[in-house]
Amino acid sequence: MQNFSFYNPVKIVFGKNTISQLNQLIDKKDKILLTYGGGSIKKNGIYKQVKSALKNRKVVEFGGIEPNPSYETCIKAVNLGKKEKINFVLAVGGGSVIDGSKFIAAAIPFKGKDPWQIVKSGGADVKSVIPFGTVLTLAATGSEMNTFAVISKLSTKEKLAFGTPLCYPRFSILDPETTYSLDKKQLRNGIVDTFVHVSEQYATTNLNTPLQDRFAEGIYKTIIDIAPAVMTGKKDYNSRASFMWCATLALNGLINRGVQEDWSTHSIGHEMTAFFGLAHAETLAIILPAVWKYELKNKADKLAMLAENVWGIKKGTKQQKAKAAIDRTVKFFNFLSMPTSLKAYNLTLADCQKVIDRAAKRRWQIGENGDINANALKKIFKLCL
Ligand code: NZQ
Ligand code: ZN
């Protein structure tokens, strides 16, 4: 096990009818910038619940943060926040609204000339952040309990992540009932994103971390168990509650303590969203099985462990079990109606050359062993056809 420190100060308020607690969670003196997305919260009653909890409070609103939040949109919110002298940001939405709001909260007090530097520096140039909280409406990213944000720059077709301990939300309200209005595609995407988050921290090198492994397997098993109930689209509280908590715990800095991490699937996937407009989870479902096949030898220990402890495959050699884990994972994604090939999106190797060129330009050496460079990426894309 590697050395580590562990710190996560996010207050989670979980359960039915918890949005009403907003008034107590935000200081009475604060002037709030309420940020949201394309309007789903106005259709499903969440906006009404938030406004009713914050009645008699000073609130300025900014809507229109799009999926894969853009720098260009977020900057408009930054200007509004500065003009209105707000001192608290409340994000109400999915990962995109929360990520966009992390950027907004960091960019309002930013002293540098170009706020894109916040993203380009990976968060290192962030010196202070306006306090912010979240009301989560979509289980997937874990952004509600972590320090990361992924922001897209439309003008350059870039999609980059930044993170700093200053970007922990003060609190996050997780009411599973807010997910009742998600459509089946969004539910599917959330399940796959959660599964791949666990994978990027579990299917790496075996460093003898049994507790972390059992935590990860617990999330895998729970998400696989509840997936059929979630995918019916019915208002089933218990499966939605477990789904939401799984997604949060999959990327809140617990299961990756002391382990080796991969994140190559996410790095490649972000480029595919930037170039081809695929949803985040759609890119992951194509890339993860291919990365696993390409890295079969290096990941054999952990993939065999996945086969045994999660998929219940007890027979065969380590290699056979590792391969079976990949097959079962692909089958699981397909069961969710999630495609796992480039072909499903009419993408060819020639299209993917853009991603390979960018990997070459950025001198990528990603994956837990730093062995995925532009050449390797070409081979990985061939495995995605
Ligand atoms: O914009 P609105 O109208 O709210 O609609 C959204 C959006 O169209 C809708 N939606 C959200 N909650 C809903 C709802 N519709 C009905 N009922 C509800 N309760 O769902 C659509 C997708 O929302 P979005 O926030 O984009 O989805 P998600 O939570 O999957 O976030 C994806 C973004 O997060 C980044 C991704 O790259 C992507 O940009 N990620 C952030 C991470 C992090 N901060 O740690 C890690 C992840 O790996 C990921 O990269
Ligand atoms: Zn993700």
Coordinates of C-alpha atoms and ligand atoms in Angstrom, one line a residue:
M1 CA 0.0 0.0 0.0
Q2 CA 1.3 3.5 -0.9
N3 CA 1.5 6.2 1.7
F4 CA -1.4 8.6 1.8
S5 CA -3.3 11.4 3.6
F6 CA -7.1 11.5 3.7
Y7 CA -9.2 14.7 3.9
N8 CA -12.7 15.2 2.8
P9 CA -14.7 18.0 4.6
V10 CA -17.9 17.9 2.5
K11 CA -21.0 17.7 4.6
I12 CA -23.5 15.3 3.0
V13 CA -27.2 15.7 3.7
F14 CA -28.9 12.6 2.3
G15 CA -32.5 11.6 1.9
K16 CA -36.1 12.5 1.1
N17 CA -37.2 16.2 1.5
T18 CA -33.7 17.4 2.4
I19 CA -33.7 20.4 0.1
S20 CA -35.7 22.2 2.7
Q21 CA -32.6 22.3 4.9
L22 CA -30.9 24.8 2.5
N23 CA -31.8 27.8 4.6
Q24 CA -29.9 26.4 7.6
L25 CA -26.9 25.3 5.5
I26 CA -26.1 28.8 4.0
D27 CA -25.2 31.7 6.3
K28 CA -28.0 34.2 6.6
K29 CA -25.8 37.1 5.5
D30 CA -24.7 35.5 2.2
K31 CA -25.8 36.8 -1.1
I32 CA -26.3 33.7 -3.2
L33 CA -25.6 33.0 -6.9
L34 CA -28.0 30.1 -7.8
T35 CA -26.6 28.3 -10.8
Y36 CA -28.5 25.7 -12.9
G37 CA -28.6 24.0 -16.3
G38 CA -30.9 24.0 -19.2
G39 CA -34.1 24.0 -17.2
S40 CA -34.8 20.5 -16.1
I41 CA -35.1 21.8 -12.5
K42 CA -38.0 24.0 -13.5
K43 CA -39.9 21.0 -15.0
N44 CA -39.4 18.5 -12.2
G45 CA -40.2 20.8 -9.2
I46 CA -36.6 21.0 -7.8
Y47 CA -36.3 24.7 -8.6
K48 CA -39.5 25.4 -6.7
Q49 CA -38.2 23.4 -3.6
V50 CA -35.0 25.4 -3.7
K51 CA -36.7 28.8 -4.0
S52 CA -39.1 27.9 -1.3
A53 CA -36.2 26.9 1.1
L54 CA -34.5 30.2 0.2
K55 CA -37.5 32.6 0.4
N56 CA -36.6 35.9 1.9
R57 CA -32.9 35.3 1.0
K58 CA -30.8 37.4 -1.4
V59 CA -30.6 35.2 -4.5
V60 CA -29.2 36.0 -8.0
E61 CA -29.9 33.4 -10.7
F62 CA -27.8 32.1 -13.5
G63 CA -29.3 29.3 -15.7
G64 CA -28.0 27.8 -18.9
I65 CA -24.9 25.8 -17.9
E66 CA -24.8 23.2 -20.5
P67 CA -23.8 19.5 -20.4
N68 CA -20.0 19.5 -20.6
P69 CA -20.0 23.0 -19.2
S70 CA -18.2 25.5 -21.4
Y71 CA -15.7 28.2 -20.3
E72 CA -17.6 30.6 -22.5
T73 CA -20.9 30.1 -20.6
C74 CA -19.3 30.0 -17.2
I75 CA -17.5 33.3 -17.8
K76 CA -20.9 35.0 -18.1
A77 CA -21.8 33.7 -14.7
V78 CA -18.4 35.0 -13.3
N79 CA -19.2 38.5 -14.6
L80 CA -22.7 38.4 -13.1
G81 CA -21.3 37.2 -9.8
K82 CA -18.7 40.0 -9.7
K83 CA -21.3 42.6 -10.6
E84 CA -23.7 41.4 -8.0
K85 CA -21.0 41.0 -5.3
I86 CA -22.2 37.5 -4.4
N87 CA -20.5 35.6 -1.7
F88 CA -21.9 32.1 -2.0
V89 CA -22.6 29.9 -5.0
L90 CA -25.3 27.3 -4.9
A91 CA -25.2 24.7 -7.8
V92 CA -28.4 22.9 -8.5
G93 CA -27.9 20.1 -11.1
G94 CA -25.8 17.3 -12.3
G95 CA -22.0 17.1 -12.7
S96 CA -22.0 19.7 -15.4
V97 CA -23.7 22.4 -13.3
I98 CA -21.5 21.5 -10.3
D99 CA -18.3 21.5 -12.3
G100 CA -19.2 24.8 -14.0
S101 CA -20.0 26.2 -10.5
K102 CA -16.6 25.1 -9.1
F103 CA -15.0 27.1 -12.0
I104 CA -17.3 30.1 -11.4
A105 CA -16.5 30.1 -7.6
A106 CA -12.8 29.9 -8.4
A107 CA -12.8 32.5 -11.2
I108 CA -14.8 35.3 -9.3
P109 CA -11.9 36.0 -6.9
F110 CA -9.1 35.0 -9.5
K111 CA -6.5 37.7 -9.7
G112 CA -4.7 36.5 -12.9
K113 CA -5.4 38.0 -16.4
D114 CA -6.9 35.0 -18.0
P115 CA -9.3 32.8 -16.0
W116 CA -8.6 29.8 -18.4
Q117 CA -5.3 29.6 -16.5
I118 CA -7.3 28.1 -13.6
V119 CA -8.0 25.1 -15.9
K120 CA -4.7 25.1 -17.7
S121 CA -2.8 25.0 -14.4
G122 CA -4.9 22.0 -13.3
G123 CA -6.0 24.1 -10.4
A124 CA -2.5 25.0 -9.1
D125 CA -3.0 28.7 -9.8
V126 CA -6.2 28.9 -7.7
K127 CA -5.5 30.9 -4.5
S128 CA -9.1 31.3 -3.2
V129 CA -12.6 30.1 -4.0
I130 CA -16.0 31.6 -3.0
P131 CA -17.7 29.1 -0.7
F132 CA -20.2 26.9 -2.6
G133 CA -22.7 24.1 -2.0
T134 CA -24.7 21.8 -4.2
V135 CA -28.1 20.2 -4.7
L136 CA -27.4 17.1 -6.7
T137 CA -30.0 16.0 -9.3
L138 CA -28.1 13.3 -11.2
A139 CA -26.1 10.4 -9.8
A140 CA -22.9 9.9 -11.8
T141 CA -19.8 12.1 -11.4
G142 CA -19.1 12.3 -7.7
S143 CA -18.4 16.0 -8.2
E144 CA -20.7 16.7 -5.2
M145 CA -18.1 15.3 -2.9
N146 CA -14.8 15.9 -4.7
T147 CA -12.5 18.7 -5.8
F148 CA -12.5 18.1 -9.5
A149 CA -14.2 20.0 -12.4
V150 CA -14.0 19.3 -16.1
I151 CA -14.5 22.4 -18.3
S152 CA -14.7 22.6 -22.1
K153 CA -13.3 25.5 -24.2
L154 CA -15.5 25.6 -27.3
S155 CA -13.1 27.9 -29.3
T156 CA -10.3 25.4 -29.1
K157 CA -12.3 22.1 -28.7
E158 CA -10.5 21.4 -25.4
K159 CA -12.0 19.6 -22.4
L160 CA -9.7 19.7 -19.4
A161 CA -10.0 18.8 -15.7
F162 CA -8.7 20.9 -12.8
G163 CA -8.9 20.2 -9.1
T164 CA -7.8 21.8 -5.8
P165 CA -8.7 21.1 -2.2
L166 CA -10.2 24.6 -2.2
C167 CA -12.9 23.2 -4.5
Y168 CA -14.6 20.9 -2.0
P169 CA -18.3 21.9 -1.7
R170 CA -19.3 23.1 1.8
F171 CA -22.2 20.8 1.6
S172 CA -24.1 18.6 -0.9
I173 CA -27.8 17.8 -0.6
L174 CA -28.5 14.3 -2.0
D175 CA -32.2 13.6 -2.3
P176 CA -32.6 10.4 -4.4
E177 CA -36.1 11.5 -5.4
T178 CA -34.6 14.3 -7.5
T179 CA -33.4 11.5 -9.9
Y180 CA -37.0 10.4 -10.7
S181 CA -37.2 12.7 -13.7
L182 CA -34.0 11.3 -15.3
D183 CA -34.6 9.5 -18.6
K184 CA -33.2 6.1 -19.3
K185 CA -30.2 7.4 -21.2
Q186 CA -29.2 9.6 -18.3
L187 CA -29.7 6.7 -15.8
R188 CA -27.6 4.4 -18.1
N189 CA -24.9 7.1 -18.4
G190 CA -24.7 7.5 -14.6
I191 CA -24.4 3.8 -13.9
V192 CA -21.6 3.5 -16.5
D193 CA -19.7 6.5 -15.2
T194 CA -19.9 5.2 -11.7
F195 CA -18.7 1.7 -12.8
V196 CA -15.8 3.2 -14.7
H197 CA -14.8 5.5 -11.8
V198 CA -14.4 2.4 -9.6
S199 CA -12.5 0.7 -12.4
E200 CA -10.0 3.5 -12.9
Q201 CA -9.0 3.1 -9.2
Y202 CA -9.4 -0.7 -8.9
A203 CA -8.3 -2.4 -12.1
T204 CA -4.6 -1.4 -11.9
T205 CA -1.6 -2.9 -10.2
N206 CA -2.2 -5.1 -7.2
L207 CA -0.6 -3.3 -4.3
N208 CA -2.0 -5.4 -1.6
T209 CA -4.8 -3.1 -0.5
P210 CA -7.6 -5.5 0.5
L211 CA -9.8 -3.0 2.3
Q212 CA -9.8 -0.6 -0.6
D213 CA -10.5 -3.5 -2.9
R214 CA -13.4 -4.7 -0.8
F215 CA -14.8 -1.1 -0.7
A216 CA -14.5 -0.9 -4.5
E217 CA -16.1 -4.4 -5.0
G218 CA -18.9 -3.3 -2.7
I219 CA -19.7 -0.4 -5.1
Y220 CA -19.4 -2.6 -8.2
K221 CA -21.7 -5.3 -6.7
T222 CA -24.3 -2.8 -5.5
I223 CA -24.4 -0.9 -8.8
I224 CA -24.8 -4.2 -10.7
D225 CA -27.5 -5.4 -8.3
I226 CA -29.6 -2.3 -8.5
A227 CA -29.1 -1.6 -12.2
P228 CA -32.2 -3.6 -13.4
A229 CA -34.5 -1.7 -10.9
V230 CA -33.0 1.7 -11.8
M231 CA -33.3 1.0 -15.5
T232 CA -37.0 0.3 -15.3
G233 CA -37.3 4.1 -14.9
K234 CA -39.8 3.5 -12.1
K235 CA -39.8 5.7 -8.9
D236 CA -38.2 3.0 -6.8
Y237 CA -36.7 4.9 -3.8
N238 CA -34.4 2.2 -2.5
S239 CA -32.6 1.5 -5.7
R240 CA -32.3 5.3 -6.5
A241 CA -30.9 5.9 -3.0
S242 CA -28.2 3.2 -3.3
F243 CA -27.4 4.4 -6.8
M244 CA -26.8 7.9 -5.6
W245 CA -24.7 6.9 -2.7
C246 CA -22.6 4.5 -4.9
A247 CA -21.9 7.3 -7.4
T248 CA -20.8 9.7 -4.6
L249 CA -18.5 7.1 -2.9
A250 CA -17.0 6.0 -6.2
L251 CA -15.2 9.3 -6.6
N252 CA -14.8 11.0 -3.2
G253 CA -11.2 10.0 -2.5
L254 CA -11.9 7.0 -0.3
I255 CA -11.4 3.9 -2.5
N256 CA -8.2 5.3 -4.1
R257 CA -6.3 5.9 -0.9
G258 CA -2.9 4.0 -1.1
V259 CA -3.7 2.4 -4.5
Q260 CA -2.4 3.0 -8.0
E261 CA -4.8 4.8 -10.3
D262 CA -5.2 4.7 -14.1
W263 CA -7.6 7.4 -15.5
S264 CA -6.5 6.8 -19.1
T265 CA -10.0 5.9 -20.1
H266 CA -11.2 9.2 -18.8
S267 CA -8.4 11.2 -20.5
I268 CA -9.2 9.6 -23.9
G269 CA -12.9 9.9 -23.3
H270 CA -12.7 13.6 -22.6
E271 CA -11.0 14.2 -26.0
M272 CA -13.7 12.2 -27.7
T273 CA -16.4 14.3 -26.1
A274 CA -14.5 17.4 -27.2
F275 CA -14.0 16.3 -30.8
F276 CA -17.2 14.2 -31.5
G277 CA -19.7 15.4 -29.0
L278 CA -20.4 12.0 -27.4
A279 CA -21.7 12.0 -23.8
H280 CA -19.1 11.4 -21.1
A281 CA -20.2 7.9 -20.3
E282 CA -20.7 6.9 -23.9
T283 CA -17.0 7.5 -24.5
L284 CA -16.0 5.5 -21.4
A285 CA -18.0 2.5 -22.4
I286 CA -16.1 2.3 -25.7
I287 CA -12.7 2.9 -24.3
L288 CA -12.6 1.0 -21.0
P289 CA -12.8 -2.6 -22.5
A290 CA -10.2 -1.7 -25.1
V291 CA -7.8 -0.3 -22.5
W292 CA -8.3 -3.5 -20.4
K293 CA -7.6 -5.6 -23.5
Y294 CA -4.5 -3.6 -24.4
E295 CA -3.2 -3.8 -20.7
L296 CA -4.3 -7.3 -20.1
K297 CA -0.9 -8.5 -18.9
N298 CA -0.4 -5.6 -16.5
K299 CA -3.9 -5.6 -15.1
A300 CA -4.4 -9.4 -15.0
D301 CA -4.2 -9.7 -11.2
K302 CA -6.9 -7.1 -10.6
L303 CA -9.1 -8.1 -13.5
A304 CA -9.0 -11.7 -12.3
M305 CA -10.0 -10.4 -8.8
L306 CA -12.9 -8.5 -10.5
A307 CA -14.0 -11.7 -12.2
E308 CA -13.9 -13.7 -9.0
N309 CA -15.2 -11.3 -6.4
V310 CA -17.7 -9.3 -8.5
W311 CA -18.8 -11.5 -11.4
G312 CA -18.5 -14.8 -9.5
I313 CA -16.2 -16.5 -12.0
K314 CA -14.2 -19.1 -10.0
K315 CA -12.9 -21.3 -12.8
G316 CA -10.0 -20.9 -15.2
T317 CA -6.4 -19.4 -15.2
K318 CA -5.7 -15.9 -14.2
Q319 CA -5.6 -14.8 -17.8
Q320 CA -8.9 -16.6 -18.6
K321 CA -10.6 -14.9 -15.6
A322 CA -9.2 -11.5 -16.6
K323 CA -10.6 -12.0 -20.1
A324 CA -13.9 -13.1 -18.7
A325 CA -14.1 -10.0 -16.5
I326 CA -13.8 -7.9 -19.7
D327 CA -16.6 -9.9 -21.4
R328 CA -18.9 -9.6 -18.5
T329 CA -18.3 -5.9 -18.2
V330 CA -19.1 -5.4 -21.9
K331 CA -22.3 -7.5 -21.5
F332 CA -23.3 -5.4 -18.5
F333 CA -22.9 -2.2 -20.5
N334 CA -24.9 -3.7 -23.4
F335 CA -27.6 -4.8 -20.9
L336 CA -27.9 -1.1 -20.1
S337 CA -28.3 -0.4 -23.8
M338 CA -24.9 1.3 -23.8
P339 CA -22.9 0.8 -27.0
T340 CA -19.3 -0.3 -26.7
S341 CA -17.9 0.3 -30.1
L342 CA -16.8 3.2 -32.3
K343 CA -19.0 1.8 -35.1
A344 CA -22.1 2.4 -33.1
Y345 CA -21.5 6.1 -33.5
N346 CA -20.3 5.8 -37.1
L347 CA -16.8 6.7 -36.0
T348 CA -13.7 5.4 -37.9
L349 CA -10.0 5.1 -37.1
A350 CA -9.5 8.0 -39.4
D351 CA -11.8 10.2 -37.2
C352 CA -9.9 9.1 -34.1
Q353 CA -6.6 10.4 -35.7
K354 CA -7.5 13.8 -34.2
V355 CA -7.3 12.4 -30.7
I356 CA -4.1 10.5 -31.5
D357 CA -2.5 13.7 -32.9
R358 CA -3.4 15.6 -29.7
A359 CA -2.0 12.8 -27.6
A360 CA 1.3 13.1 -29.6
K361 CA 1.3 16.9 -29.2
R362 CA 0.7 16.7 -25.5
R363 CA 3.3 13.9 -25.2
W364 CA 0.9 11.6 -23.4
Q365 CA 2.2 8.9 -21.1
I366 CA -0.9 7.9 -19.3
G367 CA -2.2 4.9 -17.4
E368 CA -0.9 3.5 -14.2
N369 CA 2.4 2.6 -15.9
G370 CA 2.7 5.7 -18.1
D371 CA 2.8 3.4 -21.1
I372 CA -0.2 4.8 -23.1
N373 CA 1.3 7.2 -25.6
A374 CA 0.1 8.2 -29.1
N375 CA 1.3 4.9 -30.6
A376 CA -0.5 2.8 -27.9
L377 CA -3.6 4.9 -28.4
K378 CA -3.8 3.9 -32.0
K379 CA -3.7 0.3 -31.0
I380 CA -6.4 0.9 -28.4
F381 CA -8.7 2.6 -30.9
K382 CA -8.3 -0.5 -33.2
L383 CA -9.6 -2.5 -30.3
C384 CA -12.7 -0.2 -30.2
L385 CA -13.9 -0.7 -33.7
Ligands
NZQ1 O1 -29.1 21.0 -17.9 P1 -30.4 20.4 -17.3 O2 -31.6 21.0 -17.8 O3 -30.3 20.3 -15.8 O4 -30.4 18.9 -17.8 C1 -29.4 17.9 -17.5 C2 -28.5 17.5 -18.7 O5 -29.2 17.8 -19.9 C3 -30.1 16.6 -17.2 N1 -30.5 16.4 -15.9 C4 -29.8 16.6 -14.7 N2 -30.5 16.3 -13.6 C5 -31.8 16.0 -14.1 C6 -31.8 16.1 -15.5 N3 -32.9 15.8 -16.3 C7 -34.0 15.4 -15.6 N4 -34.0 15.3 -14.3 C8 -33.0 15.5 -13.5 N5 -33.0 15.3 -12.1 O6 -29.1 15.6 -17.6 C9 -28.3 16.1 -18.6 C10 -26.9 15.7 -18.3 O7 -26.4 16.4 -17.1 P2 -24.9 16.5 -16.8 O8 -24.8 17.3 -15.6 O9 -24.1 16.9 -18.0 O10 -24.5 15.0 -16.5 P3 -23.4 14.4 -15.5 O11 -23.8 14.5 -14.1 O12 -23.1 13.1 -16.0 O13 -22.1 15.3 -15.7 C11 -21.3 15.2 -16.8 C12 -20.1 16.1 -16.7 O14 -19.3 15.8 -15.6 C13 -17.9 15.6 -16.0 C14 -18.1 15.1 -17.4 O15 -16.9 15.1 -18.1 C15 -19.2 15.9 -17.9 O16 -18.6 17.2 -18.3 N6 -17.2 14.8 -15.0 C16 -16.9 15.4 -13.8 C17 -16.2 14.7 -12.8 C18 -15.9 15.3 -11.5 N7 -16.2 16.6 -11.3 O17 -15.4 14.7 -10.6 C19 -15.8 13.3 -13.0 C20 -16.4 12.6 -14.2 O18 -15.6 11.6 -14.6 C21 -16.7 13.5 -15.3 O19 -15.6 13.7 -16.1
ZN2 ZN -16.4 9.9 -15.3

